[in-house]
Coordinates of C-alpha atoms in Angstrom, one line a residue:
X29 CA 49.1 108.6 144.5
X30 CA 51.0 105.5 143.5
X31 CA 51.2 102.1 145.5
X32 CA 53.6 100.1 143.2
X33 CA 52.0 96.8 144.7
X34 CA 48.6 97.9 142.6
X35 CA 50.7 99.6 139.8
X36 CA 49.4 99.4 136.2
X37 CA 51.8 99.8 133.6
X38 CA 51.9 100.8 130.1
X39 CA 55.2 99.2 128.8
X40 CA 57.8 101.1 126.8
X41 CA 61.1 100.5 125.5
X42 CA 64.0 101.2 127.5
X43 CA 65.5 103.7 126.7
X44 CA 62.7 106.3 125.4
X45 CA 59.7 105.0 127.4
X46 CA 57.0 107.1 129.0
X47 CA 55.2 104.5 131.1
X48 CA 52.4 106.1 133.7
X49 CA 50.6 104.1 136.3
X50 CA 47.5 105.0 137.7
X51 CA 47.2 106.6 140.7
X52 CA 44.9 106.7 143.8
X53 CA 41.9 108.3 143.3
X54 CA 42.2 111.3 145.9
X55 CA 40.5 114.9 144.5
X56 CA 44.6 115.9 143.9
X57 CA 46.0 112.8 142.3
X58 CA 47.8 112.7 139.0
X59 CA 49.2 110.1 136.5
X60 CA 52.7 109.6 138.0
X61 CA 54.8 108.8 134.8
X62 CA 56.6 105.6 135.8
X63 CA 60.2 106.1 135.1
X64 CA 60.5 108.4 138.1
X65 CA 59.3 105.6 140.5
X66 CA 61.2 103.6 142.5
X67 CA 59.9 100.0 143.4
X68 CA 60.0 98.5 146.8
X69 CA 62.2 95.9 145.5
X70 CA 64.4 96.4 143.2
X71 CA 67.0 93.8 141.7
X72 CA 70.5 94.5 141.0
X73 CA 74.1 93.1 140.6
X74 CA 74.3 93.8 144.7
X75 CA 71.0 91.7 145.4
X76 CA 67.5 92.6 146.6
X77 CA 67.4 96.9 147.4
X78 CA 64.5 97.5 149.5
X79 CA 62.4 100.5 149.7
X80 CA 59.2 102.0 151.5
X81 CA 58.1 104.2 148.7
X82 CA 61.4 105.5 147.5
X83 CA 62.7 105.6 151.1
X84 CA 65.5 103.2 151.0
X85 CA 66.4 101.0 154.2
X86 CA 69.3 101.5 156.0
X87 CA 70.6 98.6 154.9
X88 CA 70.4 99.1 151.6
X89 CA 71.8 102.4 152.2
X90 CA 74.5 100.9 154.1
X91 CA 74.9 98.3 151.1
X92 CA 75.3 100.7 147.9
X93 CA 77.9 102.7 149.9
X94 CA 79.9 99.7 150.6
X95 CA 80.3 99.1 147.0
X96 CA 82.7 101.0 144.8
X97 CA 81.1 102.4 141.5
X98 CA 81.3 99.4 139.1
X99 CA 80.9 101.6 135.9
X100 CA 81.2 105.2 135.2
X101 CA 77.6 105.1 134.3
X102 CA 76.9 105.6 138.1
X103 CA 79.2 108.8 138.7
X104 CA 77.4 109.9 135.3
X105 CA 74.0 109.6 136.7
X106 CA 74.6 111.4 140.4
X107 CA 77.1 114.5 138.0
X108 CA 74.4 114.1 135.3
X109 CA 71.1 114.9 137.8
X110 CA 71.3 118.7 137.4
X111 CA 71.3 118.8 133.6
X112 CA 68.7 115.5 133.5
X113 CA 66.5 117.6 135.6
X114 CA 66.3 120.9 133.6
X115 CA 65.3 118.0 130.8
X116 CA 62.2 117.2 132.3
X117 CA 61.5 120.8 133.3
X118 CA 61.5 122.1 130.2
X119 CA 59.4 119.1 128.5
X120 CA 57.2 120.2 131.5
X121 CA 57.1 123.8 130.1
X122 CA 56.8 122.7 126.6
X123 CA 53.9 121.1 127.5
X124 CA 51.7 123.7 129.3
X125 CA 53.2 126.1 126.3
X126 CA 55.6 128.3 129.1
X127 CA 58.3 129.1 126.2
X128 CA 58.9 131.4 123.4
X129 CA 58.5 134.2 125.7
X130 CA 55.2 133.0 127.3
X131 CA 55.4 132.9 131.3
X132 CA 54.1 130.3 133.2
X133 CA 52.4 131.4 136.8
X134 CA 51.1 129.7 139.6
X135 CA 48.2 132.7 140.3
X136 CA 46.3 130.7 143.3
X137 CA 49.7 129.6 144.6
X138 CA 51.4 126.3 144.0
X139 CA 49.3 123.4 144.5
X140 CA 49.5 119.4 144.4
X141 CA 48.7 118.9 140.4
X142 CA 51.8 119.9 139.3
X143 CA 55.2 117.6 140.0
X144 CA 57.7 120.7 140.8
X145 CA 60.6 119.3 142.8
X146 CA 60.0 121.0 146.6
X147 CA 57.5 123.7 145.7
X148 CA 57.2 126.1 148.4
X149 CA 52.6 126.5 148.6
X150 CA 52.5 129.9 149.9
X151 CA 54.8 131.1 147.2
X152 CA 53.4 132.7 143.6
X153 CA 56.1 131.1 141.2
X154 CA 56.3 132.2 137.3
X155 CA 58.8 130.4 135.3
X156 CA 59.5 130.1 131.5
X157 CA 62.5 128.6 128.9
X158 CA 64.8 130.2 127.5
X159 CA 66.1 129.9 124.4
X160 CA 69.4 131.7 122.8
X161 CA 70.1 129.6 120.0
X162 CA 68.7 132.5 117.6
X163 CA 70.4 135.3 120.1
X164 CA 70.3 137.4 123.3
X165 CA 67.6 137.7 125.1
X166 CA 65.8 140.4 127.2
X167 CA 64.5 140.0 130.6
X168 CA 62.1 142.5 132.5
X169 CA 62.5 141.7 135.9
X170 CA 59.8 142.6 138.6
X171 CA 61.4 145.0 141.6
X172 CA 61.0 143.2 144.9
X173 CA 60.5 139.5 143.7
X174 CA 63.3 137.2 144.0
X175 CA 64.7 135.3 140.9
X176 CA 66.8 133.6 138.9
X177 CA 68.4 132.2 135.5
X178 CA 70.0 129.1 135.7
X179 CA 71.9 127.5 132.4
X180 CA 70.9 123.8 131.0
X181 CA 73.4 122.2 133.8
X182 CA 71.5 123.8 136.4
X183 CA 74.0 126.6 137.3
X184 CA 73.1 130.3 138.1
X185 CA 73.9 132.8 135.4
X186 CA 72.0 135.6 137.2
X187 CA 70.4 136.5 140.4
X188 CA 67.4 139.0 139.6
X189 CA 66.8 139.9 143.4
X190 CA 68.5 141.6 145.8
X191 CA 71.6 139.5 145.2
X192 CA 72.2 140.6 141.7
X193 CA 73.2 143.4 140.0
X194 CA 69.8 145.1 140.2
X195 CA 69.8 145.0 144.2
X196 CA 66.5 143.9 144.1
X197 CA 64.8 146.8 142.3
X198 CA 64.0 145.0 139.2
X199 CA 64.8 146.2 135.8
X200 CA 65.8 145.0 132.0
X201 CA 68.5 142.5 131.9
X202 CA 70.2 141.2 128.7
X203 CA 71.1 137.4 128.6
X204 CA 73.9 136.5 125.5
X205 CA 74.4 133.2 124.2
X206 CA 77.5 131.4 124.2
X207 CA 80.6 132.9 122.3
X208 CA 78.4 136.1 121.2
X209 CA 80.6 138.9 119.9
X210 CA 77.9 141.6 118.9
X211 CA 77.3 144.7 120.7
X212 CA 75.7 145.0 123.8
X213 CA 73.3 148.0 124.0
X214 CA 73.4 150.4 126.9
X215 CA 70.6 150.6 129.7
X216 CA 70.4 146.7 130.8
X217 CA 72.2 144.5 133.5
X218 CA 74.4 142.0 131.3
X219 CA 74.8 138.2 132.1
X220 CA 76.6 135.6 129.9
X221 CA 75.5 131.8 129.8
X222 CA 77.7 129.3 129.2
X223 CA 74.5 127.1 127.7
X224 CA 71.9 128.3 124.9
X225 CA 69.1 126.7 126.8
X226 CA 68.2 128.8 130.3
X227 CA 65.7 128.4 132.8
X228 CA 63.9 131.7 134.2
X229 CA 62.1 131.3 137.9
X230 CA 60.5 134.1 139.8
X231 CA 59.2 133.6 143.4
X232 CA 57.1 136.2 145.5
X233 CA 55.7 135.0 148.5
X234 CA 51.7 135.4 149.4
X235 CA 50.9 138.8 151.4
X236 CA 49.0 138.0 154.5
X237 CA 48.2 134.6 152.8
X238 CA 46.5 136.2 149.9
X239 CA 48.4 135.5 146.8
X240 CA 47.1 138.8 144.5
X241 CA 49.1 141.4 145.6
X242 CA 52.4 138.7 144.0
X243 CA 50.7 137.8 141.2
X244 CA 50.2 140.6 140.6
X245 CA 53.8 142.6 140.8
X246 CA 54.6 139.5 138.3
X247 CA 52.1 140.2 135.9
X248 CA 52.5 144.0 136.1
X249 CA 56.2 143.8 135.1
X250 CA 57.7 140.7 134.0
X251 CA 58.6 140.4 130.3
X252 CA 60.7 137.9 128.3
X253 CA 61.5 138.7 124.6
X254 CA 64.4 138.4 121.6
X255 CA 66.8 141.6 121.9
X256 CA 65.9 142.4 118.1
X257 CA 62.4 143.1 119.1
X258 CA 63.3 145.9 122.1
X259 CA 62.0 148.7 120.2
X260 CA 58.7 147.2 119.9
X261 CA 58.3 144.0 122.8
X262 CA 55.1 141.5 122.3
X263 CA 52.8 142.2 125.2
X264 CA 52.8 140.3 128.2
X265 CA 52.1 136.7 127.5
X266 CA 51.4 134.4 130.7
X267 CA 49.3 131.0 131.1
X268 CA 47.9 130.5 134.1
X269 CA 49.4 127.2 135.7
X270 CA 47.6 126.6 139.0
X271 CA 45.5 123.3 139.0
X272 CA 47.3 122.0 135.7
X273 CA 48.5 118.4 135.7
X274 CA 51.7 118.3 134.4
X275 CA 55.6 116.7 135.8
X276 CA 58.7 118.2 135.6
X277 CA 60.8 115.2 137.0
X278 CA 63.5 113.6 136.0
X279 CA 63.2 109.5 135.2
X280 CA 65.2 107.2 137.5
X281 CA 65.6 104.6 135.3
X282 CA 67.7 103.8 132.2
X283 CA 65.4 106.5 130.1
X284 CA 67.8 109.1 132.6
X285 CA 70.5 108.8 130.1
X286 CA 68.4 109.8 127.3
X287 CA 67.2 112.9 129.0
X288 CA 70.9 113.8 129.7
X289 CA 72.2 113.2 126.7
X290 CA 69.9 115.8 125.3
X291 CA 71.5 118.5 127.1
X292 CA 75.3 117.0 125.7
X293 CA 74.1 117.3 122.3
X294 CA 72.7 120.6 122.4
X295 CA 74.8 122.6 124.4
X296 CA 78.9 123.7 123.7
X297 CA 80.8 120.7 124.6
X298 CA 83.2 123.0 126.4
X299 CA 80.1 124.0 128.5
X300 CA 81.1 121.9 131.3
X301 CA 84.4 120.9 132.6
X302 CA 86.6 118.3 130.6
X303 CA 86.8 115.8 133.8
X304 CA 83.0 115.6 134.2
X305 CA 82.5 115.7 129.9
X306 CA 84.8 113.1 130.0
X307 CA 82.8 111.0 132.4
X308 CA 79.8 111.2 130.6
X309 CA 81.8 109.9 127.6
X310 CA 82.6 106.7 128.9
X311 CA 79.3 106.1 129.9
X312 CA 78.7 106.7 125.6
X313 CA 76.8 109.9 126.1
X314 CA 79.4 111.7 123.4
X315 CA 78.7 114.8 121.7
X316 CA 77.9 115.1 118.2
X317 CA 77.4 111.3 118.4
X318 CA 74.3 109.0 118.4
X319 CA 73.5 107.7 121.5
X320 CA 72.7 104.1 120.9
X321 CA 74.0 101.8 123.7
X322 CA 74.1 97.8 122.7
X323 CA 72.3 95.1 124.3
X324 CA 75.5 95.0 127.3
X325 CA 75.6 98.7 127.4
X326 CA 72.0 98.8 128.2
X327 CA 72.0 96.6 130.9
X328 CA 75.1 98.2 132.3
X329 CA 72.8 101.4 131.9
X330 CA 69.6 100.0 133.7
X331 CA 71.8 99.0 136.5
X332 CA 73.8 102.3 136.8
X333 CA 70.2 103.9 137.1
X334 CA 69.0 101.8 139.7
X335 CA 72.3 101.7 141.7
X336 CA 73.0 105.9 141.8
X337 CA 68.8 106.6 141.9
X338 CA 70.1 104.3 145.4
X339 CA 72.4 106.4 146.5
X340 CA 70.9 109.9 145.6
X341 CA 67.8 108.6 147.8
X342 CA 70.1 107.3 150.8
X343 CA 72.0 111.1 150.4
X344 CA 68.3 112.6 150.4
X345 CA 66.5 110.7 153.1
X346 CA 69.2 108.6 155.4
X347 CA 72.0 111.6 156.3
X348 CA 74.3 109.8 154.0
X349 CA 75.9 113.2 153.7
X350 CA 78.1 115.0 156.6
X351 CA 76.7 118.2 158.1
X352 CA 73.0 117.5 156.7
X353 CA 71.5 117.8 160.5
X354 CA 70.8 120.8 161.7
X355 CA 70.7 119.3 165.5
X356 CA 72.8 116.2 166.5
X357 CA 70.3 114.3 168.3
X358 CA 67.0 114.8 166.1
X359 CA 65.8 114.2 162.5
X360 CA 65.6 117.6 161.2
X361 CA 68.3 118.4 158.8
X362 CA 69.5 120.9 155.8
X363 CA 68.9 121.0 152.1
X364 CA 72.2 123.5 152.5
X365 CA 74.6 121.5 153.3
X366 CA 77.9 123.7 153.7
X367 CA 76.1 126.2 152.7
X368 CA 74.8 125.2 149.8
X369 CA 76.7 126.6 146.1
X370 CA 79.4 125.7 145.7
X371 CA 79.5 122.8 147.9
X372 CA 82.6 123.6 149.5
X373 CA 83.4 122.0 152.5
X374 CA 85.7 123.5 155.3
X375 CA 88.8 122.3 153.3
X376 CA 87.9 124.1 150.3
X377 CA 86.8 120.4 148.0
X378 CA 83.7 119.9 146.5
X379 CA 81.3 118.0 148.1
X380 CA 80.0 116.4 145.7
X381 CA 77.4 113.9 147.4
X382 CA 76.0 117.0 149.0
X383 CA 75.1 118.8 145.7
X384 CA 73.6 115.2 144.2
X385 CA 71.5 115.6 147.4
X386 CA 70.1 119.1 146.6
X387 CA 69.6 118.9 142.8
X388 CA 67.9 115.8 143.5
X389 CA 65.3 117.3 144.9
X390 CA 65.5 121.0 144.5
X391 CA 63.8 122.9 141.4
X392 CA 65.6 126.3 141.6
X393 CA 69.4 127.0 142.0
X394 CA 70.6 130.3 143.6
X395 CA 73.5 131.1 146.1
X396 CA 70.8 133.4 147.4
X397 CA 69.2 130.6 148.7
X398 CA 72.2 129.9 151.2
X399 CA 72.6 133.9 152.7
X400 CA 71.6 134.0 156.5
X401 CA 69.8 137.2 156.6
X402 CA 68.2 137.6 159.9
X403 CA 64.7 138.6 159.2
X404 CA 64.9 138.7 155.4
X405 CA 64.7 135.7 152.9
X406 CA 63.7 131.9 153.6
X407 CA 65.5 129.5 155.6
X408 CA 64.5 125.9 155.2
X409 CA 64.3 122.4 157.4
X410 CA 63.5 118.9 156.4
X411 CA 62.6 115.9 158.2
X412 CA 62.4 112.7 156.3
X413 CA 62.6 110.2 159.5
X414 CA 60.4 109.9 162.6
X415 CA 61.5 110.2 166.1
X416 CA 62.7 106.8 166.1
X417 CA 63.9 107.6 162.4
X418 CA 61.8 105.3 160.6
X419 CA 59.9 106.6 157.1
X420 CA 56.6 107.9 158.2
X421 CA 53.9 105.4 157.4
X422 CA 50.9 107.6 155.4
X423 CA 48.5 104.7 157.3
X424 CA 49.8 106.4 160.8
X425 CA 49.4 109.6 162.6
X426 CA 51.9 112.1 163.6
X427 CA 52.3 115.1 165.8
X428 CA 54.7 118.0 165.1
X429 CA 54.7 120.5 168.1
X430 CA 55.5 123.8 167.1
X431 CA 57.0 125.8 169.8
X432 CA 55.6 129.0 170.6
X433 CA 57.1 131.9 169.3
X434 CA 58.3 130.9 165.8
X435 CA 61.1 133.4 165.4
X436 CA 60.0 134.4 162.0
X437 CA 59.6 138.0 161.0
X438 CA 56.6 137.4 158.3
X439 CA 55.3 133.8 158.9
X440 CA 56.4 129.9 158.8
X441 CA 54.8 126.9 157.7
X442 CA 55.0 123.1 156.9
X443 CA 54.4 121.3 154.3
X444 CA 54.3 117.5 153.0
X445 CA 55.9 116.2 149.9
X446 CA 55.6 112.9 148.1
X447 CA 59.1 110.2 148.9
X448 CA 58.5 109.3 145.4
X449 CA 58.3 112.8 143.3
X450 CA 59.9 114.6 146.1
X451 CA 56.3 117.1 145.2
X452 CA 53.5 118.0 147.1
X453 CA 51.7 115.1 148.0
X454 CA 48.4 114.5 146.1
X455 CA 45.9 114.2 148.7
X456 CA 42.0 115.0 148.8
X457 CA 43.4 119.1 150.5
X458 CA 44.4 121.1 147.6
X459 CA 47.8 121.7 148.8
X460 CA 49.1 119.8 152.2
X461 CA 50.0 122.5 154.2
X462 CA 49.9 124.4 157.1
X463 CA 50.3 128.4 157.2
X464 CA 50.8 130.4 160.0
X465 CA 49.4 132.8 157.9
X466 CA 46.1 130.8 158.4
X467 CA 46.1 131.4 162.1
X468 CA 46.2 127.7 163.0
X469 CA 44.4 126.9 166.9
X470 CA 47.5 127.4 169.6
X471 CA 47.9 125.7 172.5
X472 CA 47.3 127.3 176.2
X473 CA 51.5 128.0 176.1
X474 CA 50.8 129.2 172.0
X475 CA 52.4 126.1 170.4
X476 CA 50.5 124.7 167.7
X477 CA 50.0 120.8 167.5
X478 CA 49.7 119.9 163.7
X479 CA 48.8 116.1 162.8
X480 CA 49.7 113.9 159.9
X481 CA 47.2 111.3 159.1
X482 CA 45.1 110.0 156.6
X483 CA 41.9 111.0 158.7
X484 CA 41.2 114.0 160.5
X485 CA 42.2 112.9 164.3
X486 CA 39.4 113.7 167.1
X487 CA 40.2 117.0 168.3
X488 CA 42.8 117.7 165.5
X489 CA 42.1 121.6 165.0
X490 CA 45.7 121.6 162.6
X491 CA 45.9 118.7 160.1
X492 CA 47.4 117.8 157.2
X493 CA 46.1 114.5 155.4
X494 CA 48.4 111.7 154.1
X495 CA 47.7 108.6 152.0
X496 CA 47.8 105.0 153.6
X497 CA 50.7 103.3 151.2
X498 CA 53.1 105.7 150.8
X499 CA 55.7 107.6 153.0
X500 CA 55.7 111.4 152.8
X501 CA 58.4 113.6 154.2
X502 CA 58.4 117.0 155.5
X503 CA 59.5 120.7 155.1
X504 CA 59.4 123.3 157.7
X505 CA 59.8 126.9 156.5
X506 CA 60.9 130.3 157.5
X507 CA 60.1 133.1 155.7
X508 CA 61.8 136.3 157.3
X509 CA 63.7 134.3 160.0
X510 CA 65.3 136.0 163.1
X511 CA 68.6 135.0 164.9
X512 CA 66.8 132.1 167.6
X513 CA 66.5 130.0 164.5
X514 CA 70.3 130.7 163.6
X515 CA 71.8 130.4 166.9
X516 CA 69.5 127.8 167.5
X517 CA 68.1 128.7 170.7
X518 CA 64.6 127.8 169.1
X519 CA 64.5 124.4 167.7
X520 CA 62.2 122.5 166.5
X521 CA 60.7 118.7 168.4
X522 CA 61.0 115.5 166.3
X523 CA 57.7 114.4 164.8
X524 CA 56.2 111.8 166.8
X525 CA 54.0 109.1 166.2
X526 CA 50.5 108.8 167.8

């Protein structure tokens, strides 16, 4: 992966570049395109921001919260994240040809090629576009796989699990465009978006670690076609995505802007609410205008970019944001925060530095995600610190000591992600993971001991590699979790270094 000290860039303009350095050459690596890298140092109008791979310091944390918002540009890039990121998931999609009905599916499970914001790797995920502007669409949902359609800013408009209409038995739902007045046929679960440009995700997680059985309930059932063509659907249509190279994140630089605009243009301006369209208009981003900022604008622009990518990174990895740790005195914390959608703290506001947090680096949207169901579902942690809550160092190694007894109902795992892409991280292992699927070795009191480090440590039965040059962070999760991990009576140790 990336070391932006040895960096080699392709220059573009602006505004509309598409810069990639190269990366490091381990079996997973990819081209990292360059706009959604953060430097070590970066200049701006508060000085010198210093980084460790996208990890910023505390003091630079400390410094872009002691500034108020110079321009609106900043409060349009943290509101604008959601929609910017469907952007760059759907050029993603274009790109592997996961539209116009086709399906997109991870067979082998996720793996490191592809930048997916988070990935869960012993998940099956099938994803695809869609697109209403020519009218309502029909969906075949799988029974028993979770899903969901989110609209172009990155909001649900249907659950297709058990927390929507279909109660988790699958079925044919109907999605209508925007202001659609036609009929609506009998025999389907309705949903309305407020956007003509949707984003469908199925996830179904591996069976005993074998991914066939998911793959396979997708393939079986899911559909996606045009409502005129219900009498006689198109046949399946899927491309395979595991191993394929592709990114479907955001840029952190000026370019951000151009992405967002994209979805202001296309979509009904009354698609959002008249505060936050008004925000994005005095940052220039107007609909059914061009979007060509001056010479001042664009530096106001650049500098907008680097000061909210800043702050979105100190929400993500410094517990900028109240009620991200799970326990007071350790590094673990929450993608959730309060819950999760709709961000409401106790007082009934909108918090809205703890939604930048998740859409910054989350790839699906449901409420779902939030419910505490003991032994159903997937519950989540995070560590992006050590015990002494620096980054981790990928040159170092660390142990994480899993506790006997996960209380998990199916099975738990961890798994390492890249500070930069907030992705897997590309390493020489396929996917950087550990299942306890896999029946990892256990200690004499049946915790299991898994090691971070670039090299396999003497002894290390459980080990996940890193890259020396660039911080990682990690994700512990639950899939089926019982009530120790909600009252908290099991917790997990801090990861310490070696």
């Amino acid at each position: 992966m990336l070391k932006p000290a040895t960096a080699i860039a392709l220059a573009c303009s602006l505004l509309t570049g598409c810069v990639t350095v190269v990366p490091d050459k381990h079996r997973m690596a990819t081209k990292v395109p360059k706009q959604i890298v953060t430097e070590n140092l970066v200049d701006s109008r508060l000085g010198t921001l210093r980084f460790y791979d996208g990890v910023p310091s505390e003091a630079t944390a400390q410094k872009v919260f002691a500034q108020p918002n110079f321009s609106p540009a900043i409060d349009a890039f943290l509101n604008g994240i959601p929609g910017a990121s469907l952007v760059a998931m759907r050029r993603g999609l274009r790109e592997v040809g996961a539209v116009d009905g086709t399906i997109g599916i991870w067979d082998e499970l996720l793996d490191s090629k592809s930048l997916l914001l988070t990935g869960d790797p012993d998940s099956v995920y099938a994803t695809t576009w869609v697109d209403l502007t020519k009218g309502p669409v029909v969906i075949e949902s799988p029974p028993n796989v979770p899903g969901a359609l989110d609209d172009f800013w990155f909001r649900q408009v249907v659950d297709l699990g058990d927390a929507g209409p279909a109660k988790g038995q699958g079925g044919k739902f109907v999605v209508l465009p925007p202001g659609y007045q036609g009929e609506v046929p009998p025999g389907y679960f309705v949903a309305r978006s407020r956007t003509f440009n949707n984003r469908l995700v199925w996830r179904s997680v591996a069976v005993n670690g074998d991914p066939k059985p998911a793959a396979q309930a997708i393939r079986q059932a899911a559909r996606v076609y045009p409502l005129g063509d219900a009498a006689q659907p198109h046949a399946p249509k899927f491309v395979a995505l595991s191993g394929r190279d592709f990114s479907t994140v955001h840029a952190n630089d000026a370019s951000f802007f151009t992405e967002l605009n994209e979805v202001i243009q296309e979509e009904p301006a009354d698609a959002l609410a008249p505060d936050t369209m008004g925000l994005f208009n005095a940052a220039g981003l107007i609909k059914g205008q061009p979007f060509s900022p001056d010479g001042s604008m664009k530096r106001t622009l650049s500098d907008s970019a680097l000061e909210g990518n800043a702050q979105a990174r100190s929400f993500v990895f410094r517990h900028r944001v109240e009620g991200t740790r799970l326990y007071a005195d350790a590094q673990w914390n929450t993608p959730l925060v309060g819950g999760g959608d709709p961000w409401l703290t106790s007082g009934g506001a909108r918090s809205l530095d703890a939604r930048t947090r998740f859409f910054y680096a989350a790839a699906v949207n449901t409420p779902a995600m939030s419910v505490a169901t003991t032994g159903a579902g997937t519950q989540y942690a995070s560590s992006n610190l050590d015990l002494l809550g620096r980054p981790f160092d990928g040159e170092k190694t660390y142990r994480l000591r899993v506790p006997a007894k996960v209380p998990v109902k199916d099975f738990w795992s961890v798994a390492l992600y890249d500070t930069q892409t907030r992705s897997l991280l590309q390493t020489d292992q396929r996917v950087p993971s550990l299942s306890g699927n896999a029946g990892p070795e256990a200690n004499a009191d049946g915790s299991v001991d898994v090691y971070f480090a670039p090299k396999r440590p003497d002894g290390a039965a459980n080990w996940i590699q890193t890259v020396p040059g660039k911080s990682w962070f990690t994700i512990f999760w639950l899939h089926g979790p019982l009530q120790p991990w909600f009252d908290k009576s099991w917790r997990l140790p801090d990861i310490d270094p070696i």
